[in-house]
Amino acid sequence: MTDAAGEPVAGRGSAAPPPARTPVALVLRHDSAIGLGNLGPVLEEHGYEVVTVDAPHEDVAGIDPLDADVLVVLGGDEAAYETDRYPYIGHEIELLRRRVAAEAPVFGVCLGAQMLAAAMGGSAHRGPRKEVGWLGVDLTEAGASSPVRHARGIRFVQWHGDTFDLPEGVERLASSPQYAEQAFRVGDWLLAVQFHPEVTPAIHEDWLAAWGDELPEYGLTVERMRELQAEHGPAAAAASRAILGEFLDGLAQGRRAGSAKKSSSSFDAASASTPA
């Protein structure tokens, strides 16, 4: 319908466009000391409503795996292979398996990366020795053209003793001298890192208070870790924001195109093992 000047007017047969829906980032957290940190503001700046689930205390099995626009799975003291000891870990792996089968966006950190690998048929297991400190990673050729490219020349906190075998059909993006699996992706919708991009000064202090007694075994002290944080923390925070920001930008481009980007990976979700 138009007015006398030929301009459109609201009236019968016309409807206002529906309000834009706020995308949701669902965060699976395993310890209050291992939170979103640097990653939280990036999600909010990209327009996400952040919903956090404390996996040890909430009903992970009752979560609709496809309900959120992006799933972020954080680290923890638990191991991805300890499903008997921590039943919610098994529920998380099942949730991830179903989400991966639908190619729904996921970002995993440390334990999150290990559970993703397990959900896709890889094998999470204990490594030969813990990797602890402010350490760099080496990019692969694929990593140099991925969001993880922002990690080049940057030291991040590493504090883990578990690792995983890379599932078939995914791209390795980074390695370290001690652990071959430091980052991987599937298409533009799944990204996982073993190192810790989330660490802020406050999180760093929490970790030193909780686990600082381990440091002498790795030639470190609480004081030395604080020095390293002051030296490398600002660059790590900037790189972390860039890594997650570029990943989220890719998801937004896919949404604007009207459909999720399809992976060129050879990964077959139907062949992934179902956790016990």
Short mmCIF file of C-alpha atoms in Angstrom, two decimals:
data_model
loop_
_atom_site.label_atom_id
_atom_site.label_comp_id
_atom_site.label_asym_id
_atom_site.label_seq_id
_atom_site.Cartn_x
_atom_site.Cartn_y
_atom_site.Cartn_z
CA MET A 1 0.00 0.00 0.00
CA THR A 2 1.29 3.49 -0.86
CA ASP A 3 0.27 7.04 0.01
CA ALA A 4 -0.62 9.77 -2.47
CA ALA A 5 3.04 10.40 -3.11
CA GLY A 6 3.60 6.76 -3.92
CA GLU A 7 5.49 6.02 -0.69
CA PRO A 8 4.82 2.71 1.07
CA VAL A 9 2.73 2.89 4.22
CA ALA A 10 1.91 0.38 6.89
CA GLY A 11 -1.47 -1.16 6.46
CA ARG A 12 -3.41 -4.27 5.72
CA GLY A 13 -1.19 -6.90 4.17
CA SER A 14 2.05 -5.42 5.53
CA ALA A 15 3.91 -6.53 8.62
CA ALA A 16 6.85 -5.17 10.58
CA PRO A 17 9.93 -7.37 10.35
CA PRO A 18 10.42 -9.58 13.40
CA PRO A 19 12.99 -8.31 15.92
CA ALA A 20 16.47 -9.72 15.45
CA ARG A 21 17.16 -12.65 17.73
CA THR A 22 20.16 -12.38 20.04
CA PRO A 23 22.53 -15.28 19.36
CA VAL A 24 23.41 -17.43 22.38
CA ALA A 25 26.84 -18.67 23.41
CA LEU A 26 26.50 -21.63 25.75
CA VAL A 27 29.59 -22.09 27.94
CA LEU A 28 30.38 -25.39 29.66
CA ARG A 29 32.53 -24.61 32.71
CA HIS A 30 34.16 -27.16 35.02
CA ASP A 31 35.76 -24.97 37.69
CA SER A 32 34.98 -21.41 38.78
CA ALA A 33 38.73 -20.68 38.59
CA ILE A 34 38.77 -21.70 34.90
CA GLY A 35 36.30 -19.27 33.40
CA LEU A 36 35.93 -17.35 30.15
CA GLY A 37 38.43 -14.66 31.10
CA ASN A 38 39.68 -12.94 27.94
CA LEU A 39 37.06 -14.72 25.85
CA GLY A 40 33.96 -13.31 27.56
CA PRO A 41 34.22 -9.73 26.25
CA VAL A 42 34.83 -11.02 22.71
CA LEU A 43 31.59 -13.00 22.76
CA GLU A 44 29.68 -10.00 24.09
CA GLU A 45 31.24 -7.63 21.54
CA HIS A 46 30.05 -9.99 18.80
CA GLY A 47 26.49 -9.73 20.09
CA TYR A 48 26.20 -13.03 21.97
CA GLU A 49 24.20 -13.59 25.11
CA VAL A 50 26.51 -15.71 27.28
CA VAL A 51 24.88 -18.54 29.22
CA THR A 52 27.18 -20.51 31.54
CA VAL A 53 26.52 -24.05 32.70
CA ASP A 54 28.58 -25.43 35.59
CA ALA A 55 28.89 -28.96 34.25
CA PRO A 56 29.67 -30.73 37.56
CA HIS A 57 26.52 -29.36 39.18
CA GLU A 58 23.92 -29.01 36.42
CA ASP A 59 22.02 -31.37 34.11
CA VAL A 60 24.31 -31.56 31.09
CA ALA A 61 22.37 -34.55 29.77
CA GLY A 62 19.26 -32.38 29.57
CA ILE A 63 20.83 -29.74 27.32
CA ASP A 64 19.59 -29.58 23.74
CA PRO A 65 22.89 -29.90 21.83
CA LEU A 66 21.64 -27.68 19.00
CA ASP A 67 19.93 -25.00 21.05
CA ALA A 68 22.87 -22.54 21.24
CA ASP A 69 24.40 -20.67 18.32
CA VAL A 70 27.92 -21.45 19.52
CA LEU A 71 29.13 -23.82 22.23
CA VAL A 72 32.28 -22.97 24.21
CA VAL A 73 33.82 -25.80 26.25
CA LEU A 74 36.43 -24.73 28.82
CA GLY A 75 39.20 -26.54 30.66
CA GLY A 76 39.27 -28.37 33.98
CA ASP A 77 41.14 -30.77 36.23
CA GLU A 78 39.05 -33.66 34.92
CA ALA A 79 40.24 -35.89 32.09
CA ALA A 80 38.20 -36.66 28.99
CA TYR A 81 38.73 -40.39 29.66
CA GLU A 82 37.40 -40.22 33.25
CA THR A 83 33.74 -40.70 32.38
CA ASP A 84 33.26 -43.29 35.17
CA ARG A 85 34.62 -40.90 37.78
CA TYR A 86 32.87 -37.85 36.33
CA PRO A 87 29.65 -38.94 34.58
CA TYR A 88 28.98 -35.41 33.31
CA ILE A 89 32.12 -35.70 31.16
CA GLY A 90 30.43 -38.53 29.28
CA HIS A 91 27.30 -36.42 28.89
CA GLU A 92 29.39 -33.56 27.51
CA ILE A 93 31.12 -35.82 25.01
CA GLU A 94 27.73 -37.12 23.85
CA LEU A 95 26.47 -33.54 23.52
CA LEU A 96 29.57 -32.69 21.47
CA ARG A 97 29.18 -35.79 19.30
CA ARG A 98 25.62 -34.77 18.39
CA ARG A 99 26.63 -31.16 17.82
CA VAL A 100 29.52 -32.17 15.56
CA ALA A 101 27.20 -34.43 13.58
CA ALA A 102 25.09 -31.33 12.84
CA GLU A 103 28.17 -29.18 12.08
CA ALA A 104 27.02 -26.72 14.74
CA PRO A 105 29.71 -24.22 15.89
CA VAL A 106 32.01 -25.23 18.76
CA PHE A 107 35.08 -23.64 20.37
CA GLY A 108 37.07 -25.88 22.75
CA VAL A 109 39.86 -25.06 25.21
CA CYS A 110 42.21 -27.63 26.81
CA LEU A 111 39.82 -30.21 28.31
CA GLY A 112 37.27 -28.93 25.80
CA ALA A 113 39.65 -29.75 22.95
CA GLN A 114 40.30 -33.21 24.39
CA MET A 115 36.58 -33.94 24.71
CA LEU A 116 35.99 -32.74 21.17
CA ALA A 117 38.68 -35.12 19.93
CA ALA A 118 37.05 -37.98 21.87
CA ALA A 119 33.63 -37.06 20.49
CA MET A 120 34.97 -37.32 16.93
CA GLY A 121 36.58 -40.72 17.42
CA GLY A 122 40.01 -39.68 18.69
CA SER A 123 41.56 -41.01 21.88
CA ALA A 124 42.27 -38.72 24.83
CA HIS A 125 45.00 -39.98 27.14
CA ARG A 126 47.69 -38.93 29.59
CA GLY A 127 50.83 -37.43 28.08
CA PRO A 128 54.41 -38.31 28.96
CA ARG A 129 54.93 -35.25 31.17
CA LYS A 130 52.96 -32.16 32.10
CA GLU A 131 53.43 -29.09 29.95
CA VAL A 132 53.52 -26.08 32.29
CA GLY A 133 54.55 -22.46 31.83
CA TRP A 134 54.30 -19.57 29.40
CA LEU A 135 55.12 -21.35 26.15
CA GLY A 136 54.77 -20.83 22.41
CA VAL A 137 53.28 -23.04 19.74
CA ASP A 138 54.42 -23.78 16.19
CA LEU A 139 51.89 -23.21 13.43
CA THR A 140 51.30 -25.68 10.65
CA GLU A 141 50.68 -24.52 7.09
CA ALA A 142 46.94 -24.81 7.75
CA GLY A 143 47.32 -22.94 11.03
CA ALA A 144 48.97 -20.01 9.28
CA SER A 145 45.74 -19.37 7.35
CA SER A 146 43.39 -19.98 10.29
CA PRO A 147 42.36 -17.87 13.29
CA VAL A 148 45.22 -19.52 15.20
CA ARG A 149 47.64 -17.54 13.01
CA HIS A 150 47.40 -14.85 15.70
CA ALA A 151 49.34 -17.19 18.01
CA ARG A 152 52.52 -16.84 15.96
CA GLY A 153 55.36 -15.67 18.22
CA ILE A 154 53.09 -15.48 21.28
CA ARG A 155 53.49 -17.31 24.56
CA PHE A 156 50.36 -18.61 26.26
CA VAL A 157 49.83 -20.40 29.54
CA GLN A 158 50.11 -24.17 29.23
CA TRP A 159 49.12 -26.27 32.23
CA HIS A 160 48.06 -29.77 31.27
CA GLY A 161 49.17 -33.38 31.43
CA ASP A 162 46.67 -34.93 29.02
CA THR A 163 46.60 -34.98 25.25
CA PHE A 164 44.75 -36.78 22.45
CA ASP A 165 45.16 -38.49 19.12
CA LEU A 166 43.91 -36.23 16.35
CA PRO A 167 40.69 -37.60 14.82
CA GLU A 168 40.78 -38.46 11.14
CA GLY A 169 39.75 -35.75 8.74
CA VAL A 170 40.46 -32.70 10.92
CA GLU A 171 43.23 -30.16 10.36
CA ARG A 172 46.11 -29.79 12.79
CA LEU A 173 46.81 -26.08 13.21
CA ALA A 174 49.60 -25.96 15.80
CA SER A 175 52.02 -28.13 17.74
CA SER A 176 54.66 -27.73 20.44
CA PRO A 177 57.91 -29.62 21.04
CA GLN A 178 56.27 -31.65 23.80
CA TYR A 179 52.73 -32.06 22.49
CA ALA A 180 51.90 -32.47 18.81
CA GLU A 181 48.26 -31.51 19.24
CA GLN A 182 47.91 -27.85 20.17
CA ALA A 183 45.08 -26.73 17.90
CA PHE A 184 42.76 -28.18 15.27
CA ARG A 185 39.70 -27.25 13.24
CA VAL A 186 36.97 -28.61 11.03
CA GLY A 187 35.89 -26.17 8.35
CA ASP A 188 34.99 -22.76 9.75
CA TRP A 189 32.61 -24.05 12.42
CA LEU A 190 34.86 -25.96 14.84
CA LEU A 191 38.04 -24.69 16.47
CA ALA A 192 39.90 -26.17 19.45
CA VAL A 193 43.10 -25.22 21.24
CA GLN A 194 45.12 -27.03 23.90
CA PHE A 195 46.77 -23.85 25.24
CA HIS A 196 44.89 -21.34 27.41
CA PRO A 197 43.73 -18.18 25.61
CA GLU A 198 41.36 -17.29 28.44
CA VAL A 199 43.97 -16.52 31.12
CA THR A 200 43.70 -13.03 32.63
CA PRO A 201 45.90 -11.73 35.48
CA ALA A 202 43.14 -12.67 37.95
CA ILE A 203 42.82 -16.21 36.55
CA HIS A 204 46.61 -16.51 36.58
CA GLU A 205 46.71 -15.63 40.28
CA ASP A 206 43.95 -18.14 41.02
CA TRP A 207 45.93 -20.88 39.30
CA LEU A 208 49.12 -19.99 41.14
CA ALA A 209 47.24 -20.19 44.43
CA ALA A 210 45.63 -23.52 43.53
CA TRP A 211 48.47 -25.32 41.74
CA GLY A 212 51.62 -23.28 42.35
CA ASP A 213 53.15 -26.06 44.43
CA GLU A 214 53.65 -28.01 41.17
CA LEU A 215 55.89 -25.39 39.60
CA PRO A 216 59.34 -26.39 40.99
CA GLU A 217 59.03 -29.73 39.16
CA TYR A 218 59.06 -27.73 35.91
CA GLY A 219 61.86 -25.35 36.86
CA LEU A 220 59.45 -22.55 37.76
CA THR A 221 58.36 -20.60 40.81
CA VAL A 222 55.30 -18.51 41.57
CA GLU A 223 57.46 -15.40 41.34
CA ARG A 224 58.86 -16.40 37.95
CA MET A 225 55.36 -17.13 36.62
CA ARG A 226 54.28 -13.66 37.70
CA GLU A 227 57.24 -12.16 35.86
CA LEU A 228 56.33 -14.13 32.74
CA GLN A 229 52.72 -13.05 33.02
CA ALA A 230 53.74 -9.41 33.18
CA GLU A 231 56.00 -9.90 30.15
CA HIS A 232 53.77 -12.04 27.94
CA GLY A 233 50.24 -11.61 29.30
CA PRO A 234 49.22 -8.47 27.35
CA ALA A 235 50.30 -9.93 23.99
CA ALA A 236 48.63 -13.26 24.81
CA ALA A 237 45.39 -11.47 25.70
CA ALA A 238 45.42 -9.53 22.41
CA ALA A 239 46.15 -12.69 20.40
CA SER A 240 43.43 -14.59 22.26
CA ARG A 241 40.85 -11.93 21.44
CA ALA A 242 41.93 -12.01 17.80
CA ILE A 243 41.71 -15.82 17.58
CA LEU A 244 38.19 -16.05 18.97
CA GLY A 245 37.11 -12.85 17.20
CA GLU A 246 38.15 -14.14 13.79
CA PHE A 247 36.41 -17.47 14.46
CA LEU A 248 33.19 -15.65 15.41
CA ASP A 249 33.47 -13.37 12.38
CA GLY A 250 33.55 -16.47 10.20
CA LEU A 251 30.40 -17.78 11.86
CA ALA A 252 28.67 -14.43 11.31
CA GLN A 253 29.56 -14.47 7.62
CA GLY A 254 28.04 -17.92 7.37
CA ARG A 255 24.83 -16.74 9.03
CA ARG A 256 24.60 -13.73 6.74
CA ALA A 257 24.96 -16.05 3.77
CA GLY A 258 21.82 -17.76 5.02
CA SER A 259 23.28 -21.13 5.90
CA ALA A 260 26.11 -22.66 7.86
CA LYS A 261 29.28 -23.17 5.88
CA LYS A 262 29.86 -26.76 4.94
CA SER A 263 33.21 -28.33 5.69
CA SER A 264 35.44 -29.74 3.02
CA SER A 265 36.79 -32.12 5.67
CA SER A 266 36.64 -35.85 5.17
CA PHE A 267 35.46 -36.31 8.77
CA ASP A 268 32.43 -38.57 8.94
CA ALA A 269 30.43 -37.84 12.09
CA ALA A 270 28.57 -41.12 11.76
CA SER A 271 31.84 -43.00 12.25
CA ALA A 272 32.72 -41.25 15.52
CA SER A 273 32.75 -43.47 18.57
CA THR A 274 30.00 -43.00 21.13
CA PRO A 275 31.43 -42.45 24.63
CA ALA A 276 30.85 -45.08 27.23
#
